[in-house]
Amino acid sequence: MSDLRLVLARHGQTQSNIDRVLDTLLPGPPLTELGRAQASALGRELAEGAEGTVTGLYHSPARRAAETAGLVAEHVGVTPVEVSGVHEVQVGDLEGRNDEPAIGEFRRVVERWQTGELDVAHPGGETGRDLLARYLPVVADLRDRHPDGGTIVLVSHGAALRLAAVELVERVGTPPLDEEHVANCGRIVLRPRGSGWELVAWRSAVPGGLPATDDPTG
């Protein structure tokens, strides 16, 4: 079995997370001061070998993901690289809203994806199948880039990385729906199993014991 590890890490906190705004368009907002602290805490944990030796560090084109990866890089000593296709699910007509009907609709769609209804779309936005069609090839490419193993970290977004992780491990060993939320700078750790992946850890909490934000997406 390969000693490769894939760490799907969520970015640090943004003001949109605090305000519970459905904010998915690129480039998006920067990190808050707490978000920067969360990213540094993630970097320290990874530098201490929490998931093995980091040999690759990648991030989505979103500003919050790039800033998170940059702060992680200061601790792990690996240059971050931007990759396309792993940005947050696009919510279409719900973009910019933080009212309860919009958040409720977003959550209902994501829950349906997680039970296999991947052709359901956010109003005017993406389906789960759309998201996976752009996200999963990136993961496959990163696996090919690191044939000698090590730990590769991909800084991405809450709804996107959760759905991708569930799909990659074919729903084996993933948490129940009510436990699947991944807080800012939380992470999901996978390792190869045959042509697919298996779940190593679902570390949904903010690293370093820092505060969490109750936000719907990002």
PDB file of C-alpha atoms in Angstrom, residues 54-59 66 69-70 72-82 145-146 153:
ATOM      1  CA  VAL A  54       4.238  17.330   3.694  1.00  0.00           C
ATOM      2  CA  THR A  55       5.686  16.982   0.192  1.00  0.00           C
ATOM      3  CA  GLY A  56       3.118  18.983  -1.766  1.00  0.00           C
ATOM      4  CA  LEU A  57       0.885  21.969  -0.963  1.00  0.00           C
ATOM      5  CA  TYR A  58      -1.910  23.066  -3.309  1.00  0.00           C
ATOM      6  CA  HIS A  59      -4.834  25.478  -3.127  1.00  0.00           C
ATOM      7  CA  ALA A  66      -4.320  30.995  -1.299  1.00  0.00           C
ATOM      8  CA  ALA A  69      -1.847  27.846   1.965  1.00  0.00           C
ATOM      9  CA  GLY A  70       0.686  30.662   2.206  1.00  0.00           C
ATOM     10  CA  VAL A  72       0.723  26.827   6.103  1.00  0.00           C
ATOM     11  CA  ALA A  73       3.779  27.030   3.819  1.00  0.00           C
ATOM     12  CA  GLU A  74       5.628  29.152   6.376  1.00  0.00           C
ATOM     13  CA  HIS A  75       5.609  26.150   8.711  1.00  0.00           C
ATOM     14  CA  VAL A  76       5.990  23.166   6.374  1.00  0.00           C
ATOM     15  CA  GLY A  77       8.589  24.670   4.031  1.00  0.00           C
ATOM     16  CA  VAL A  78       6.796  23.696   0.814  1.00  0.00           C
ATOM     17  CA  THR A  79       5.916  26.220  -1.896  1.00  0.00           C
ATOM     18  CA  PRO A  80       2.145  26.431  -2.454  1.00  0.00           C
ATOM     19  CA  VAL A  81       0.808  25.827  -5.970  1.00  0.00           C
ATOM     20  CA  GLU A  82      -2.576  26.995  -7.300  1.00  0.00           C
ATOM     21  CA  ARG A 145       2.307  13.918  -9.346  1.00  0.00           C
ATOM     22  CA  HIS A 146       3.433  12.196  -6.134  1.00  0.00           C
ATOM     23  CA  VAL A 153      -2.260  19.084   1.242  1.00  0.00           C
TER      24      VAL A 153
END
